Short mmCIF file of C-alpha atoms and ligand atoms in Angstrom, two decimals:
data_model
loop_
_atom_site.label_atom_id
_atom_site.label_comp_id
_atom_site.label_asym_id
_atom_site.label_seq_id
_atom_site.Cartn_x
_atom_site.Cartn_y
_atom_site.Cartn_z
CA MET Y 1 103.34 99.25 99.08
CA ARG Y 2 105.99 99.64 95.92
CA LEU Y 3 108.61 96.95 96.97
CA VAL Y 4 111.44 96.29 94.35
CA LEU Y 5 113.32 92.33 95.53
CA LEU Y 6 116.56 92.46 94.34
CA GLY Y 7 119.28 89.62 94.10
CA PRO Y 8 121.06 86.60 92.07
CA PRO Y 9 118.87 84.53 89.95
CA GLY Y 10 117.58 81.64 92.19
CA ALA Y 11 118.27 84.27 95.41
CA GLY Y 12 114.43 83.31 96.32
CA LYS Y 13 112.65 86.32 94.79
CA GLY Y 14 109.85 84.92 92.80
CA THR Y 15 108.78 82.63 95.92
CA GLN Y 16 109.10 85.59 98.29
CA ALA Y 17 106.92 87.79 95.92
CA ARG Y 18 104.19 85.02 95.68
CA MET Y 19 104.38 84.75 99.77
CA LEU Y 20 104.22 88.49 100.26
CA GLU Y 21 101.36 89.34 97.88
CA SER Y 22 98.49 89.01 100.37
CA LYS Y 23 100.00 90.36 103.20
CA LEU Y 24 101.15 93.58 101.39
CA ASP Y 25 98.51 93.60 99.19
CA ALA Y 26 100.31 94.31 95.99
CA PRO Y 27 100.42 91.82 93.02
CA GLN Y 28 104.30 90.44 92.19
CA VAL Y 29 105.22 91.85 88.99
CA ALA Y 30 108.06 89.28 87.38
CA SER Y 31 109.60 90.62 84.32
CA GLY Y 32 110.53 87.19 83.73
CA ASP Y 33 107.23 85.77 83.77
CA LEU Y 34 106.09 88.25 81.75
CA LEU Y 35 108.88 87.53 79.07
CA ARG Y 36 108.25 83.54 79.25
CA THR Y 37 104.56 84.29 78.54
CA ALA Y 38 105.45 86.45 75.31
CA VAL Y 39 107.73 83.51 74.37
CA LYS Y 40 105.07 81.15 74.96
CA ASN Y 41 102.49 82.77 73.17
CA ARG Y 42 105.26 83.36 70.11
CA THR Y 43 104.71 87.33 69.98
CA ALA Y 44 107.25 89.20 67.98
CA LEU Y 45 108.68 90.44 71.13
CA GLY Y 46 108.72 86.90 72.69
CA VAL Y 47 110.67 85.35 69.65
CA GLU Y 48 112.96 88.30 70.00
CA ALA Y 49 113.36 88.12 73.65
CA GLN Y 50 113.86 84.27 73.59
CA ARG Y 51 117.42 84.62 72.10
CA TYR Y 52 118.94 86.49 75.19
CA MET Y 53 117.12 84.31 77.68
CA ASP Y 54 118.05 80.98 76.33
CA LYS Y 55 121.56 82.03 76.67
CA GLY Y 56 120.93 83.49 80.06
CA ALA Y 57 121.67 87.16 79.07
CA LEU Y 58 119.84 90.15 79.39
CA VAL Y 59 116.98 91.06 77.02
CA PRO Y 60 117.28 94.23 75.63
CA ASP Y 61 115.78 96.67 77.93
CA GLU Y 62 113.35 98.14 75.23
CA LEU Y 63 111.53 94.80 74.98
CA VAL Y 64 111.46 94.29 78.73
CA LEU Y 65 110.37 97.96 79.74
CA LYS Y 66 107.57 97.50 77.25
CA LEU Y 67 106.31 94.75 79.18
CA ILE Y 68 106.89 96.08 82.27
CA GLU Y 69 105.28 99.37 81.58
CA GLU Y 70 101.99 98.04 80.44
CA ARG Y 71 101.71 95.68 83.43
CA LEU Y 72 102.58 98.75 85.89
CA ASN Y 73 99.64 100.57 84.17
CA GLN Y 74 97.04 98.06 85.45
CA PRO Y 75 94.65 99.00 87.65
CA ASP Y 76 96.02 97.08 90.85
CA ALA Y 77 99.63 97.13 89.98
CA ARG Y 78 99.00 101.27 90.08
CA VAL Y 79 97.99 100.77 93.82
CA GLY Y 80 101.06 98.81 94.55
CA PHE Y 81 103.54 96.15 93.45
CA ILE Y 82 106.52 93.70 94.36
CA LEU Y 83 109.06 93.80 91.34
CA ASP Y 84 110.78 90.63 90.92
CA GLY Y 85 113.82 90.45 88.47
CA PHE Y 86 113.29 94.07 87.26
CA PRO Y 87 115.22 96.37 87.03
CA ARG Y 88 117.84 94.57 86.19
CA ASN Y 89 120.63 97.26 85.66
CA VAL Y 90 120.91 101.05 86.30
CA PRO Y 91 119.28 102.83 83.27
CA GLN Y 92 116.23 100.12 83.98
CA ALA Y 93 116.03 101.97 87.63
CA GLU Y 94 116.15 105.05 86.63
CA THR Y 95 113.40 104.53 83.52
CA LEU Y 96 111.23 103.07 86.67
CA ALA Y 97 111.98 106.14 88.64
CA ARG Y 98 110.61 108.20 85.93
CA VAL Y 99 107.55 106.09 85.14
CA LEU Y 100 106.68 106.58 88.96
CA ASP Y 101 107.35 109.91 89.11
CA GLY Y 102 104.67 110.50 85.84
CA TYR Y 103 101.98 109.11 87.98
CA GLY Y 104 103.32 110.76 91.45
CA LYS Y 105 104.77 107.87 93.15
CA LYS Y 106 107.91 106.59 94.52
CA LEU Y 107 109.30 103.23 95.36
CA ASP Y 108 108.75 102.40 99.26
CA LYS Y 109 111.72 99.95 99.52
CA VAL Y 110 114.21 97.74 97.98
CA VAL Y 111 115.31 94.30 99.68
CA ALA Y 112 118.19 92.63 98.20
CA LEU Y 113 118.22 88.56 99.33
CA MET Y 114 121.78 87.95 99.48
CA VAL Y 115 123.00 84.42 98.51
CA PRO Y 116 126.54 83.10 97.96
CA ASP Y 117 127.30 81.82 94.39
CA ALA Y 118 127.72 78.21 95.33
CA GLU Y 119 124.02 78.11 97.06
CA ILE Y 120 122.41 79.55 93.88
CA VAL Y 121 124.16 77.07 91.71
CA LYS Y 122 122.84 74.23 94.02
CA ARG Y 123 119.28 75.94 94.35
CA ILE Y 124 118.96 76.31 90.57
CA SER Y 125 120.13 73.19 89.05
CA GLY Y 126 117.39 70.96 90.79
CA ARG Y 127 114.70 74.13 90.17
CA ARG Y 128 111.44 72.25 88.40
CA THR Y 129 108.97 74.49 87.39
CA CYS Y 130 105.12 73.99 86.26
CA ARG Y 131 104.64 74.67 82.78
CA ASN Y 132 100.84 75.56 83.20
CA CYS Y 133 100.98 78.06 86.18
CA GLY Y 134 104.85 78.69 87.08
CA ALA Y 135 104.70 77.35 90.16
CA MET Y 136 108.27 75.99 91.32
CA TYR Y 137 109.67 73.12 93.18
CA HIS Y 138 112.95 71.61 94.18
CA LEU Y 139 114.08 68.16 93.83
CA ILE Y 140 115.80 67.93 97.11
CA TYR Y 141 114.39 70.63 99.15
CA ASP Y 142 110.43 71.17 97.97
CA PRO Y 143 109.73 68.06 95.85
CA PRO Y 144 106.47 67.65 94.24
CA ARG Y 145 104.37 65.21 95.98
CA ASN Y 146 104.17 63.23 92.49
CA PRO Y 147 107.41 63.50 90.58
CA GLY Y 148 107.17 65.35 87.58
CA VAL Y 149 103.52 67.03 88.49
CA CYS Y 150 102.56 70.14 89.94
CA ASN Y 151 100.96 69.48 93.35
CA GLU Y 152 98.91 73.06 92.31
CA CYS Y 153 97.15 72.21 89.09
CA ARG Y 154 98.81 69.17 87.85
CA GLY Y 155 100.54 70.62 85.32
CA GLU Y 156 104.33 69.01 83.70
CA LEU Y 157 106.92 70.24 85.80
CA TYR Y 158 109.97 71.04 83.58
CA GLN Y 159 113.54 72.36 84.19
CA ARG Y 160 113.77 76.13 82.46
CA GLU Y 161 116.29 75.87 79.70
CA ASP Y 162 117.83 78.78 81.52
CA ASP Y 163 118.29 76.34 84.67
CA ALA Y 164 120.75 74.31 83.23
CA GLU Y 165 123.71 74.90 85.12
CA GLU Y 166 126.12 76.13 82.40
CA THR Y 167 123.63 79.02 81.67
CA VAL Y 168 123.20 79.49 85.79
CA ARG Y 169 126.90 80.39 85.79
CA MET Y 170 126.31 82.87 82.82
CA ARG Y 171 123.55 84.32 84.56
CA LEU Y 172 125.27 84.77 87.99
CA LYS Y 173 128.14 86.51 85.68
CA VAL Y 174 125.39 89.21 84.26
CA TYR Y 175 123.88 89.72 87.12
CA ALA Y 176 127.58 90.33 89.19
CA GLU Y 177 128.25 93.13 86.09
CA SER Y 178 124.90 94.52 85.42
CA THR Y 179 122.45 94.09 88.61
CA ARG Y 180 124.73 94.15 91.39
CA PRO Y 181 125.72 98.13 90.65
CA LEU Y 182 122.17 98.66 91.73
CA LEU Y 183 122.75 97.74 95.52
CA GLU Y 184 124.99 100.48 95.36
CA HIS Y 185 122.24 102.88 93.40
CA TYR Y 186 119.53 101.98 95.77
CA GLY Y 187 122.17 102.26 98.70
CA ARG Y 188 122.64 105.74 97.71
CA LEU Y 189 119.12 106.80 97.54
CA GLY Y 190 118.21 105.15 101.23
CA LEU Y 191 116.04 103.06 99.82
CA LEU Y 192 118.13 99.46 100.25
CA ALA Y 193 117.58 96.74 102.94
CA GLU Y 194 120.27 94.21 102.57
CA ILE Y 195 118.77 90.65 104.36
CA ASP Y 196 120.44 86.92 104.50
CA GLY Y 197 118.31 84.94 101.70
CA ILE Y 198 119.54 81.57 103.35
CA GLY Y 199 117.13 79.64 105.46
CA ALA Y 200 113.24 78.51 105.51
CA THR Y 201 111.29 80.45 103.31
CA GLY Y 202 109.13 81.29 106.19
CA GLU Y 203 111.66 82.90 108.32
CA ILE Y 204 113.05 85.00 105.17
CA GLU Y 205 109.46 86.18 104.78
CA ARG Y 206 109.77 87.56 108.47
CA ARG Y 207 113.17 89.02 107.72
CA ILE Y 208 111.58 90.87 104.92
CA LEU Y 209 108.52 91.89 106.42
CA ARG Y 210 110.78 93.04 109.50
CA VAL Y 211 112.68 95.52 107.42
CA LEU Y 212 109.29 97.03 106.15
CA GLY Y 213 108.25 97.53 109.52
CA ARG Y 214 105.24 95.17 108.94
CA ASP Y 215 106.14 92.41 111.59
CA GLY Y 216 102.42 92.44 112.91
CA ALA Y 217 101.45 91.06 109.15
CA ALA Y 218 104.01 88.09 109.94
CA ALA Y 219 102.19 87.19 112.89
CA LYS Y 220 98.37 87.92 111.22
CA GLY Y 221 99.74 85.47 108.47
CA GLY Y 222 101.10 82.86 110.68
CA SER Y 223 104.07 81.43 108.68
P1 AMP D 301 113.79 85.60 85.67
O1 AMP D 301 113.05 84.51 85.57
O2 AMP D 301 114.19 86.71 86.57
O3 AMP D 301 115.12 84.40 86.08
O4 AMP D 301 114.48 85.86 84.25
C1 AMP D 301 114.85 84.74 83.44
C2 AMP D 301 115.51 85.54 81.96
O5 AMP D 301 114.39 86.55 81.22
C3 AMP D 301 116.81 86.49 82.47
O6 AMP D 301 117.96 85.88 82.45
C4 AMP D 301 116.58 86.92 81.22
O7 AMP D 301 117.28 87.14 79.82
C5 AMP D 301 115.50 87.90 81.00
N1 AMP D 301 114.78 88.83 82.03
C6 AMP D 301 114.02 88.68 83.08
N2 AMP D 301 114.27 90.12 83.37
C7 AMP D 301 115.07 90.89 82.80
C8 AMP D 301 115.18 92.47 83.35
N3 AMP D 301 114.48 92.98 83.72
N4 AMP D 301 115.87 92.92 81.87
C9 AMP D 301 116.44 91.91 81.05
N5 AMP D 301 116.35 90.74 80.71
C10 AMP D 301 115.05 90.02 81.77
#
């Protein structure tokens, strides 16, 4: 399965991608995670990317494409993937199509999680991320068992620089200008399914599996 999850920041793409990995037997490929790893490792690319990320702006295409192409060339992602956060604009989508075409493959589906801006601001400003394993929590909707500590690995939870309210508003503006046109792009290609991104995570997962024609996988997984 070659799937793209679209939607504004905080729509739940990361949560859903992680939940779907085992059911679709395809790895999550999150451009934001790849970039944050580069930033953490202080690679030249990471240092350059951080200037844009901290402001909530898009990182230049050539930097992101380098990371994504490397990742999509790894054996597990050659078989399938769940793209989360990529593509972010029409040129990135066109490059993705060319890369896939290069090894005779195509996207199977693009699922857009639709969530209104006011809900996004509420969700992201309460979001906390594990510095160690990347797991995500919400101070109100999904608090960790012990404040500030990851349930999975006991890593430290922090608020991403770009999750502060003002930066979230900037990211929503960037989404509206650069990423939303992808809905029309993929709609025209007949690949798009828009689903309501409000509700319990298990319910949203079921909606996604339904549009993928994988309702059986939802029953098997039991969530
Ligand atoms: P995310 O974790 O997907 O919300 O991404 C965090 C930040 O990384 C974004 O606000 C951008 O600065 C950068 N980023 C992630 N994916 C991309 C992409 N496909 N193109 C450009 N910038 C990206």
